[in-house]
Short mmCIF file of C-alpha atoms in Angstrom, two decimals:
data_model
loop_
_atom_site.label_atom_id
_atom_site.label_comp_id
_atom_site.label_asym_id
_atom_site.label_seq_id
_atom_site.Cartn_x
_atom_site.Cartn_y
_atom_site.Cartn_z
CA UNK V 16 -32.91 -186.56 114.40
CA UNK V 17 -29.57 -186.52 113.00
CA UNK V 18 -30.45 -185.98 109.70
CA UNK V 19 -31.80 -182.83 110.67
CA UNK V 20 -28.86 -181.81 112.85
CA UNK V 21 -27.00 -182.34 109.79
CA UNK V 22 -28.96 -180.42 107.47
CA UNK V 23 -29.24 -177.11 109.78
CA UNK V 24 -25.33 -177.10 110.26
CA UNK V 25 -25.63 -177.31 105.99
CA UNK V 26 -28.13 -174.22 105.88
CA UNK V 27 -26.19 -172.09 108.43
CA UNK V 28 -23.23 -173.05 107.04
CA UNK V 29 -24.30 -171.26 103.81
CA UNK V 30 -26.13 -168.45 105.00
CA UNK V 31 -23.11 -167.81 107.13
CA UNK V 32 -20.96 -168.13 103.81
CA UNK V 33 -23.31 -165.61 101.82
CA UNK V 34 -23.09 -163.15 104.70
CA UNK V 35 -19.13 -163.02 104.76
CA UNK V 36 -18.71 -162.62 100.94
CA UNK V 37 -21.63 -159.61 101.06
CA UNK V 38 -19.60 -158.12 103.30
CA UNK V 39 -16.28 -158.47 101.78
CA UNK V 40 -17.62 -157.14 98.73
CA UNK V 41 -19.23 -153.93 100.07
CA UNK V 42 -15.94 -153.61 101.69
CA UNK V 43 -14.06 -154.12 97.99
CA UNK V 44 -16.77 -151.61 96.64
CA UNK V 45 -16.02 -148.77 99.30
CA UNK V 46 -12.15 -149.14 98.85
CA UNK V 47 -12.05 -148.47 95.30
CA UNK V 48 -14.37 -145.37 95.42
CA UNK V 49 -11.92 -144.05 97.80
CA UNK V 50 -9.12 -144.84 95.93
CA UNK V 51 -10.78 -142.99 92.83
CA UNK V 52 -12.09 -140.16 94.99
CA UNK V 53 -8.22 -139.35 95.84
CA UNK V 54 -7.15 -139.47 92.06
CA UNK V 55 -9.91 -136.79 90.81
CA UNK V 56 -9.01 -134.64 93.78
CA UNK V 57 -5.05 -134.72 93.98
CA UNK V 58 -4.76 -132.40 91.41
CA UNK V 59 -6.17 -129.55 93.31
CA UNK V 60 -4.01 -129.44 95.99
CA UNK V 61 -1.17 -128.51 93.88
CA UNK V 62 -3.65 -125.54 91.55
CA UNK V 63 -4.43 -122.11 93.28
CA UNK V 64 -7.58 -121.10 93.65
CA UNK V 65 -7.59 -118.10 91.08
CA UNK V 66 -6.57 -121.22 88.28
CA UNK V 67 -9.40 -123.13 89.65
CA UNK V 68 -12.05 -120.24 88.95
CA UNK V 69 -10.39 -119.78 85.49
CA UNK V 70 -10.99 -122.52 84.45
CA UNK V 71 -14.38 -123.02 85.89
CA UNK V 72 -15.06 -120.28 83.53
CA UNK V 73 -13.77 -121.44 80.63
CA UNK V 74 -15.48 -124.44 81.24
CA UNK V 75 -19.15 -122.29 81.15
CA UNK V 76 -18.10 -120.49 77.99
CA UNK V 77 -17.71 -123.25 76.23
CA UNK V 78 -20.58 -124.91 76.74
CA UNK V 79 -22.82 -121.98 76.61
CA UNK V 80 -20.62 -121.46 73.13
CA UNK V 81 -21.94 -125.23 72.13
CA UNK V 82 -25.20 -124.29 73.12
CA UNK V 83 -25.56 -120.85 70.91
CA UNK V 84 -24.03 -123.26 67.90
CA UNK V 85 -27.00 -125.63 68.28
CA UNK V 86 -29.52 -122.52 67.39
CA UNK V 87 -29.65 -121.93 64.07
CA UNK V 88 -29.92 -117.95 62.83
CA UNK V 89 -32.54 -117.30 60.50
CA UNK V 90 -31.81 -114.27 58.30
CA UNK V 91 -35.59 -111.93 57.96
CA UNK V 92 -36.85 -112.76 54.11
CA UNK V 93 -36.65 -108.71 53.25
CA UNK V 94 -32.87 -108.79 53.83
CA UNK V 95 -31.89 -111.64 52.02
CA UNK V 96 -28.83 -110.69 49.74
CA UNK V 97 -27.03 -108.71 52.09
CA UNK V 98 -23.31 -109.14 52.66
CA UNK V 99 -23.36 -110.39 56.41
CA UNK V 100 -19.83 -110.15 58.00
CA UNK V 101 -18.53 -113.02 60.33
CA UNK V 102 -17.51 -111.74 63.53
CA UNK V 103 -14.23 -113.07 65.78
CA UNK V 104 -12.08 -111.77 68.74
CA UNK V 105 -9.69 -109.55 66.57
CA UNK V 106 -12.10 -108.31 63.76
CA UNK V 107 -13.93 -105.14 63.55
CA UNK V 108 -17.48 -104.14 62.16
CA UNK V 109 -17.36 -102.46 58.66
CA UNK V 110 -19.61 -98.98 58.31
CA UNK V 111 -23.02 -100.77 56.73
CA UNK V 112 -24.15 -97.54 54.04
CA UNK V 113 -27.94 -98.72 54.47
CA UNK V 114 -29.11 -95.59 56.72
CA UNK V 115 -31.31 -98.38 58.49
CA UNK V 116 -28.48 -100.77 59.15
CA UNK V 117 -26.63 -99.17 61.48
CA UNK V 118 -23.84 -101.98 62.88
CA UNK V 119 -22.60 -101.33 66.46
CA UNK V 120 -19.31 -100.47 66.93
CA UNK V 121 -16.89 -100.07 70.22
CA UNK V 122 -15.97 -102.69 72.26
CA UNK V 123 -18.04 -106.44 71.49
CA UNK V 124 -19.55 -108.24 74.71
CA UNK V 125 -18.55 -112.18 75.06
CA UNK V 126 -21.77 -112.48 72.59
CA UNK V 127 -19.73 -111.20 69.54
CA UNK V 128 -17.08 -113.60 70.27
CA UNK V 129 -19.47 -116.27 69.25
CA UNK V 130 -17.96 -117.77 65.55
CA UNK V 131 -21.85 -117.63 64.51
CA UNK V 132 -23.25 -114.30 65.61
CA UNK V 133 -23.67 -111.96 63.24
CA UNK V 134 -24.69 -107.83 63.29
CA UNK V 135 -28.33 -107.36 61.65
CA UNK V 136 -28.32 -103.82 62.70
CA UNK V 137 -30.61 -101.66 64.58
CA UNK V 138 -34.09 -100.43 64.64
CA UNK V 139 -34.58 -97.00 62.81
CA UNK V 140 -36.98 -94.93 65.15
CA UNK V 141 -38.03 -92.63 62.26
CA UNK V 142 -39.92 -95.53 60.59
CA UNK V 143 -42.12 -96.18 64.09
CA UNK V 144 -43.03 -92.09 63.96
CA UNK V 145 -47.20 -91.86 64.78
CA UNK V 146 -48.44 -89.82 61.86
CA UNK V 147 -49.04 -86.44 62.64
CA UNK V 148 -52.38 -85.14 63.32
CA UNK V 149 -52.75 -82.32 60.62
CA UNK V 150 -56.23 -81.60 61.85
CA UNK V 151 -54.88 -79.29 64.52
CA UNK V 152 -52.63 -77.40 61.73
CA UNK V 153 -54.17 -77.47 58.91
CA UNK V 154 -56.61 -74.55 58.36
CA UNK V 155 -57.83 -73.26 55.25
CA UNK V 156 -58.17 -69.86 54.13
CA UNK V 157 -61.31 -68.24 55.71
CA UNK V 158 -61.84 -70.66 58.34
CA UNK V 159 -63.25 -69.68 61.53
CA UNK V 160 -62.69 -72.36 63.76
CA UNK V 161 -62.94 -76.36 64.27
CA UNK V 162 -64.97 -78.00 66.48
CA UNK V 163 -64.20 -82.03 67.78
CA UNK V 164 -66.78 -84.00 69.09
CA UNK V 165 -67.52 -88.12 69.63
CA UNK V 166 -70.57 -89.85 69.10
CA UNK V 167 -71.40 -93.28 70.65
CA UNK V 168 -74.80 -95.08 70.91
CA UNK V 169 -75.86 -97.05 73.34
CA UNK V 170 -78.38 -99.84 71.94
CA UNK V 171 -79.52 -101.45 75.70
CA UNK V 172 -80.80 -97.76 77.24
CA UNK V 173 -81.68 -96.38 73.80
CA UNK V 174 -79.18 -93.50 74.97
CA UNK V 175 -77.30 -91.39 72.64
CA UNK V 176 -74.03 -90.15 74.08
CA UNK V 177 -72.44 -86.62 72.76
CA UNK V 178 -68.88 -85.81 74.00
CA UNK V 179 -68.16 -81.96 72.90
CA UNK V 180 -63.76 -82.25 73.54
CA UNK V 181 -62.99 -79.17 71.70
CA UNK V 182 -62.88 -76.03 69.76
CA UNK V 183 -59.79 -74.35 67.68
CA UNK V 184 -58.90 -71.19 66.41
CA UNK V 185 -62.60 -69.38 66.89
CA UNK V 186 -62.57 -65.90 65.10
CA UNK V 187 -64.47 -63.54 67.61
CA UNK V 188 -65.87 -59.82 66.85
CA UNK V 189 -63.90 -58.91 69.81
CA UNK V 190 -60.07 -59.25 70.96
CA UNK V 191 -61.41 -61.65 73.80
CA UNK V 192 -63.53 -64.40 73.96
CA UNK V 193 -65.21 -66.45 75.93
CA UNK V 194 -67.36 -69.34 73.91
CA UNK V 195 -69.90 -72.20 74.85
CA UNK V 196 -72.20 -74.33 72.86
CA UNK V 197 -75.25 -75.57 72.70
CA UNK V 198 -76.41 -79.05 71.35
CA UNK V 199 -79.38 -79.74 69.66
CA UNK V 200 -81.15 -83.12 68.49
CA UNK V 201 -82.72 -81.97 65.69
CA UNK V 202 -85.39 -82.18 64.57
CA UNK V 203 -86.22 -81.06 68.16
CA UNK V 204 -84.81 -77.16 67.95
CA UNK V 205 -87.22 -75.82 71.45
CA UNK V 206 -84.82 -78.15 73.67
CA UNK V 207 -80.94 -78.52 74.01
CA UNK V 208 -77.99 -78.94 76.10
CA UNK V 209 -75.58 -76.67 76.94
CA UNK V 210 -71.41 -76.20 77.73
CA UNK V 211 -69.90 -74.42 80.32
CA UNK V 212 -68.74 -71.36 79.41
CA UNK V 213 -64.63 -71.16 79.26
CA UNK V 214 -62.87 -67.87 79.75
CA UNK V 215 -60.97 -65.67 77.66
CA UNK V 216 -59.67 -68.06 75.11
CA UNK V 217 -59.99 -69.10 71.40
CA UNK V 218 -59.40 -72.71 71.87
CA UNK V 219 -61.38 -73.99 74.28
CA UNK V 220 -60.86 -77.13 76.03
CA UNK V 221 -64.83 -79.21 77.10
CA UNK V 222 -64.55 -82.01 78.07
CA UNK V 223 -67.70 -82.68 78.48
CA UNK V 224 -70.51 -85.51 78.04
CA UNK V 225 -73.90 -85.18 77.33
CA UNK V 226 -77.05 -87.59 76.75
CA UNK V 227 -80.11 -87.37 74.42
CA UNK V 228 -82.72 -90.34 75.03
CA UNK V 229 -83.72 -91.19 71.30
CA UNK V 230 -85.31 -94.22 70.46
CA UNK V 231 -82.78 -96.99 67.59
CA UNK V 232 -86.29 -96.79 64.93
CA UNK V 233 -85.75 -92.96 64.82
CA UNK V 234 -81.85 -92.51 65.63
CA UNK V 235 -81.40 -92.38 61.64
CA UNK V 236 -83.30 -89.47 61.27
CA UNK V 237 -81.98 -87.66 63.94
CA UNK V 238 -79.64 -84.67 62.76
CA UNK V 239 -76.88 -83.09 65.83
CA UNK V 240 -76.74 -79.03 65.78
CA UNK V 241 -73.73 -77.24 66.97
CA UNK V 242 -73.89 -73.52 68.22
CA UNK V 243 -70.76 -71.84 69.05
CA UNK V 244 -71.86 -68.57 70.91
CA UNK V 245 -69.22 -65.90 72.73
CA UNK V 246 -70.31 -64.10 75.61
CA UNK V 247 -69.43 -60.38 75.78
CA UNK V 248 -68.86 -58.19 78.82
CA UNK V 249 -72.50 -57.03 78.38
CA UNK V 250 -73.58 -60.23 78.73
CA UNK V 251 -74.77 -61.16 75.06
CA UNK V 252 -74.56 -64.03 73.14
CA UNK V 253 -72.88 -63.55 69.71
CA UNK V 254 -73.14 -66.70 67.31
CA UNK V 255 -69.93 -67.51 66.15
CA UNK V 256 -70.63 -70.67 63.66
CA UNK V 257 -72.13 -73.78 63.53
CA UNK V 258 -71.86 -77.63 62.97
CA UNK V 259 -75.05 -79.75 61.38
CA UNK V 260 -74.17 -83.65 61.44
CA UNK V 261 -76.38 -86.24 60.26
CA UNK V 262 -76.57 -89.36 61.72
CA UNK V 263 -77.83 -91.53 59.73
CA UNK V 264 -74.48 -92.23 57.13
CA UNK V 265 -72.88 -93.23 60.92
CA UNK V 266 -72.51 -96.66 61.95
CA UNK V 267 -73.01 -96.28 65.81
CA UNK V 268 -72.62 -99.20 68.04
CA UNK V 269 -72.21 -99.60 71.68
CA UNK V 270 -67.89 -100.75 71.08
CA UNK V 271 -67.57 -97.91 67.91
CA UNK V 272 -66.89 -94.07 69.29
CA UNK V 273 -66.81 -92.22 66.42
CA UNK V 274 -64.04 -89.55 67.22
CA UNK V 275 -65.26 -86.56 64.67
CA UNK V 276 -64.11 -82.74 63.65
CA UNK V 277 -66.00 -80.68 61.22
CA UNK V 278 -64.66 -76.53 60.27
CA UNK V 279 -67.73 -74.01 61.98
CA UNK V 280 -69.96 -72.70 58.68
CA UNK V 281 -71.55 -69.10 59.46
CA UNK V 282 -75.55 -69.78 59.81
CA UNK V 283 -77.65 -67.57 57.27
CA UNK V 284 -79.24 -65.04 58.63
CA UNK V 285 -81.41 -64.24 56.17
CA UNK V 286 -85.11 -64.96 57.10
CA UNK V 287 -86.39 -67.76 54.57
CA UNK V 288 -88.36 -66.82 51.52
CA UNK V 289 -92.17 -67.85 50.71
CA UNK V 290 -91.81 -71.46 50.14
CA UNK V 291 -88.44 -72.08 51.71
CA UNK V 292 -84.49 -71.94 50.55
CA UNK V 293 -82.60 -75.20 49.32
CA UNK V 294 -79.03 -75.09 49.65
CA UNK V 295 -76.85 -77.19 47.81
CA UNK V 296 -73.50 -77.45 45.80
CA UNK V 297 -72.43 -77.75 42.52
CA UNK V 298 -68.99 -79.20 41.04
CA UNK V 299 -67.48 -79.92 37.40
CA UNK V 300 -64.99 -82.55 36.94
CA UNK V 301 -64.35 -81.68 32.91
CA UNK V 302 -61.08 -84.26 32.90
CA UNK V 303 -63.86 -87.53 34.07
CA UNK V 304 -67.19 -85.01 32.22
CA UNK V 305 -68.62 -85.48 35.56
CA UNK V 306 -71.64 -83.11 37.43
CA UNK V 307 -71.72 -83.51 41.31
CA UNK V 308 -74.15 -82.52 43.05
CA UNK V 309 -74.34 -82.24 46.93
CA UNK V 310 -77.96 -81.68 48.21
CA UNK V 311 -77.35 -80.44 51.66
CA UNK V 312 -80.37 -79.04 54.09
CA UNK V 313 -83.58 -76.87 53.44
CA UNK V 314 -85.36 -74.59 55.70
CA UNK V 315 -88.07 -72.86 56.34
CA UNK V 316 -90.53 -75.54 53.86
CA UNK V 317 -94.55 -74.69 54.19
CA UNK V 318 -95.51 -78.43 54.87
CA UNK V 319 -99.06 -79.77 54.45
CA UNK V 320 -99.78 -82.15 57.44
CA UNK V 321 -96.95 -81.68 60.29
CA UNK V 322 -96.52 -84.72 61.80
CA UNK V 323 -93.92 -87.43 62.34
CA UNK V 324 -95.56 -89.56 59.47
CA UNK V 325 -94.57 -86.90 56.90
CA UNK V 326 -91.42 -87.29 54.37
CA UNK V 327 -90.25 -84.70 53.13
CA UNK V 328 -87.15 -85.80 49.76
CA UNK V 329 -85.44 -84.03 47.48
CA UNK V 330 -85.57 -85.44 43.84
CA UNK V 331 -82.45 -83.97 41.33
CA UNK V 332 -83.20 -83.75 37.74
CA UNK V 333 -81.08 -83.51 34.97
CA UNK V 334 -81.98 -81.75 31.83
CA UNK V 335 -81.14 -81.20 28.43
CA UNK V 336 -82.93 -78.58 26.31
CA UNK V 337 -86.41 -79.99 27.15
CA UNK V 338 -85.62 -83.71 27.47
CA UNK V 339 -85.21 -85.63 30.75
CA UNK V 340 -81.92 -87.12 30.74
CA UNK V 341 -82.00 -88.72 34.50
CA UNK V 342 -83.30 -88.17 38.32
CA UNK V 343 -82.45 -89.56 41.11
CA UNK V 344 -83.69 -88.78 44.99
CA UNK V 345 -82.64 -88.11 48.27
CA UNK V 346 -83.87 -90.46 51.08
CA UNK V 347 -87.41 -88.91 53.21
CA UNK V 348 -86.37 -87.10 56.32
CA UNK V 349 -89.70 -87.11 58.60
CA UNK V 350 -91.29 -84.61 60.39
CA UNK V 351 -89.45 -81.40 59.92
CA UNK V 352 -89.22 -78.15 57.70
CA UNK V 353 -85.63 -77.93 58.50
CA UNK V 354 -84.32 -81.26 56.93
CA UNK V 355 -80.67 -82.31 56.47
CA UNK V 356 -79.77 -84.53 53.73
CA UNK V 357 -76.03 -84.36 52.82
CA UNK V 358 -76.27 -86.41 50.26
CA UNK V 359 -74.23 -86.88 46.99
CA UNK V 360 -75.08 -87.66 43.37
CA UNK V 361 -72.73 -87.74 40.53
CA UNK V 362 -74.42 -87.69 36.34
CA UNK V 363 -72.51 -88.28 33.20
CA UNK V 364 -72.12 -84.80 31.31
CA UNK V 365 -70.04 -84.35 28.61
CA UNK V 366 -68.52 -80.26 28.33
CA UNK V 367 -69.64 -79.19 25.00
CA UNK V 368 -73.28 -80.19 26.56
CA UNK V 369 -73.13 -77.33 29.77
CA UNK V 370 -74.51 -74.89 27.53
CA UNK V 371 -77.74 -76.50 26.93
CA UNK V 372 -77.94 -78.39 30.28
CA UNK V 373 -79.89 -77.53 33.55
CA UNK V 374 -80.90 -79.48 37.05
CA UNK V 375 -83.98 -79.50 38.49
CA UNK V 376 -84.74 -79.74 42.11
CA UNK V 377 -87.52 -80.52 43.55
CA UNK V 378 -88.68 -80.39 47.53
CA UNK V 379 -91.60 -83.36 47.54
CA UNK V 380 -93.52 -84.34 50.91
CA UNK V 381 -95.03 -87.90 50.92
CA UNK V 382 -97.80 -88.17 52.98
CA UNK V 383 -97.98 -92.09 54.42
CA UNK V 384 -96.64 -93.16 51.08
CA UNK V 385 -100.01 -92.41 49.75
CA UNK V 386 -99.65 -89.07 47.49
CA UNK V 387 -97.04 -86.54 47.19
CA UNK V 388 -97.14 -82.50 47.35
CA UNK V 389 -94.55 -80.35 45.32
CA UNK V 390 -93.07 -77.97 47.91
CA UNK V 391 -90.59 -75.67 45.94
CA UNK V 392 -88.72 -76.33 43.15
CA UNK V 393 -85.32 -74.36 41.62
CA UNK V 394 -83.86 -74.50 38.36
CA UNK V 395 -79.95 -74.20 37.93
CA UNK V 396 -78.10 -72.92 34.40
CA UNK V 397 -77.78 -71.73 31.16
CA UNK V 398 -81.56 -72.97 29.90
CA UNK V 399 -84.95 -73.08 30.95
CA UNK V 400 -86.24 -70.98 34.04
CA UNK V 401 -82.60 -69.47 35.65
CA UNK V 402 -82.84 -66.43 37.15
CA UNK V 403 -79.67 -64.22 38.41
CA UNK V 404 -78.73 -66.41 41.31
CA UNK V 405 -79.13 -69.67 39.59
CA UNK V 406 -77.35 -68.51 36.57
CA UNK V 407 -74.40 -67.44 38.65
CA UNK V 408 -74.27 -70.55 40.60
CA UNK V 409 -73.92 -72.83 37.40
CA UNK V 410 -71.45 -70.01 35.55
CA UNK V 411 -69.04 -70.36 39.09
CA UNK V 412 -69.16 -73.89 39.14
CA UNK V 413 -67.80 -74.07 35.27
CA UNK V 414 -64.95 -71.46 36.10
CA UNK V 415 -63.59 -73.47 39.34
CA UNK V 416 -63.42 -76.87 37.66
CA UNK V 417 -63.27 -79.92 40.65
CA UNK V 418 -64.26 -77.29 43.20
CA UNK V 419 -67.51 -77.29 45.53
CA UNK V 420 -69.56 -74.36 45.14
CA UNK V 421 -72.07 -74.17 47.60
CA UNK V 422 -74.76 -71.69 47.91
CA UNK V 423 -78.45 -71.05 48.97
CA UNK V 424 -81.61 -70.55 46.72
CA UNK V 425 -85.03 -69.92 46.89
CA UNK V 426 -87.94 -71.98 46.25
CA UNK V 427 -90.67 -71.18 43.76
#
């Protein structure tokens, strides 16, 4: 029993040591962050408080000057080579004579007092210009007016979609004018869709939408009419010009709107002859010894079978004396004596051989690819077959070298 007596007085002895040096040194610990506290703090009870601010400012512009050293400045690859200029507090920006370098000038905010900043210049507005749109000026001699339009097909609903926007500069018989148009799906010509009419103006706004349901298989040979008509005070309908657009050199997707313009072209009045008029184009490049030639629509063709299954091509020969030098062929547009081709085909001619040269062109219908009917066929220049027309046609093309000479002609 003693022995234990004794060793509790031991243990409480020592935990009774342990707990006055803890304390003491908490104690110790406290005093000395006081005494520290009061030397950091002495100094600003003798400063004002507009010196305390200052230099609280100082104290930011230096380290945000420390920071803005740390980035480095890359100089742009194009204007490597340049004479940059190293700005301070007293120095002043030289005139730059690069038109597109135009260094600022006036007084410098605390950025320019930065030892590494440096003046690239400015951005020249004249070089971010949108190019202008020279569609709404730019008329040629004898035009009557432009029409704009959008296309956009939708695959899902087998929907075609037609936006007429606008027309521009229309040349009516009258002082006023008061136009609409009518939109056809060729080659469907007993239905179309019509415009409201706008009044008394030449450059009518639309605005409008409009919907043809053609099927994707047949959208190729599909062909969009444009009728620009002006209503008089009498109440008559006075065509004005047209606009014939194939669709089948279109890509038309349901994300691609085709945004289009094409000039008005007077329609021919002329009734069509026996078999049915070609018209086409004719050009000369003599520089490249080139012949184009731009087979653009018939009308009026006496077609054996009409039906959808019937193709109806244009094949363009070219001759020399009597011997077949090349032909090549239009792609079959079906079921219609009013086809639209548009299409372009260049041969290799050399100048000194126009004299003896000619083209052939023939209007063929293909029955279910199983035999083919000559329509109507017209021969153009100096040999074999010309008559008045045909002759003239070739002799313009030679006098307005690199120029499209476009005309009408009779088949025989």
């Amino acid at each position: 029993e003693q022995a234990v007596a004794v060793a509790g007085a031991v243990i409480g002895g020592i935990l009774l040591f342990v707990l006055i040096g803890t304390t003491a040194y908490l104690l110790w610990k406290k005093f000395c962050c006081l005494r520290s506290y009061e030397k950091l703090t002495s100094p600003i009870k003798t400063t004002n408080a507009s010196a305390f601010f200052q230099d609280q400012t100082n104290s930011e512009m230096q380290l945000k000057s420390t920071r803005s050293r740390s980035v480095p400045f890359i100089i742009p690859p194009t204007l490597h080579g340049r004479d940059w200029i190293n700005l301070t507090n007293e120095e002043q920006v030289q005139e730059d004579s690069d038109p597109h370098m135009i260094p600022q000038s006036g007084p410098r905010s605390s950025f320019h007092s930065l030892a590494g900043a440096y003046v690239v210049g400015t951005i020249n507005p004249g070089l971010y210009k949108i190019p202008e749109d020279k569609s709404e000026t730019d008329f040629p001699d004898g035009n009557i007016g432009r029409l704009w339009f959008s296309v956009e097909y939708d695959q899902e609903s087998e929907r075609l979609l037609v936006s007429l926007i606008k027309v521009r500069k229309l040349q009516p018989p009258a002082d006023s004018c008061s136009p609409f148009v009518k939109i056809y799906l060729l080659p469907d010509e007993r239905s179309y869709l019509q415009s409201k009419t706008k009044r008394k103006t030449l450059n009518p706004q639309f605005d409008e939408n409009f919907v043809f349901q053609v099927s994707s298989k047949m959208l190729l040979q599909r062909t969009l009419k444009f009728l620009v008509y002006h209503v008089d005070k009498q109440k008559k309908h006075h065509l004005l010009g047209q606009v014939i657009f194939p669709l089948k050199n279109e890509v038309l997707t349901d994300d691609n709107k085709l945004v289009i313009w094409r000039d008005l072209e007077k329609e021919n009045l002329e009734p069509p002859s026996e078999y049915g008029d070609i018209q086409f184009s004719l050009s000369y490049n003599d520089y490249l010894g080139r012949l184009t030639v731009v087979v653009l629509r018939a009308r009026g063709l006496k077609l054996q079978e009409e039906n959808h299954a019937v193709g109806v091509y244009v094949k363009v020969s070219l001759m020399n004396h009597n011997k077949f030098i090349k032909s090549k062929k239009t792609a079959a547009v079906l079921g219609t004596p009013s086809p639209v081709y548009n299409e372009t085909f260049s041969f290799k001619a050399d100048q000194t051989e126009l004299d003896t040269a000619s083209l052939s062109l023939s209007v063929l219908q293909s029955i279910k690819g199983e035999k083919t009917l000559l329509l109507g066929r017209v021969v153009v220049g100096p040999f074999m077959y010309t008559r008045g027309k045909e002759l003239e046609h070739w002799n313009e093309m030679i006098s307005k070298p690199k120029e499209l000479v476009k005309r009408w002609h009779a088949l025989c």
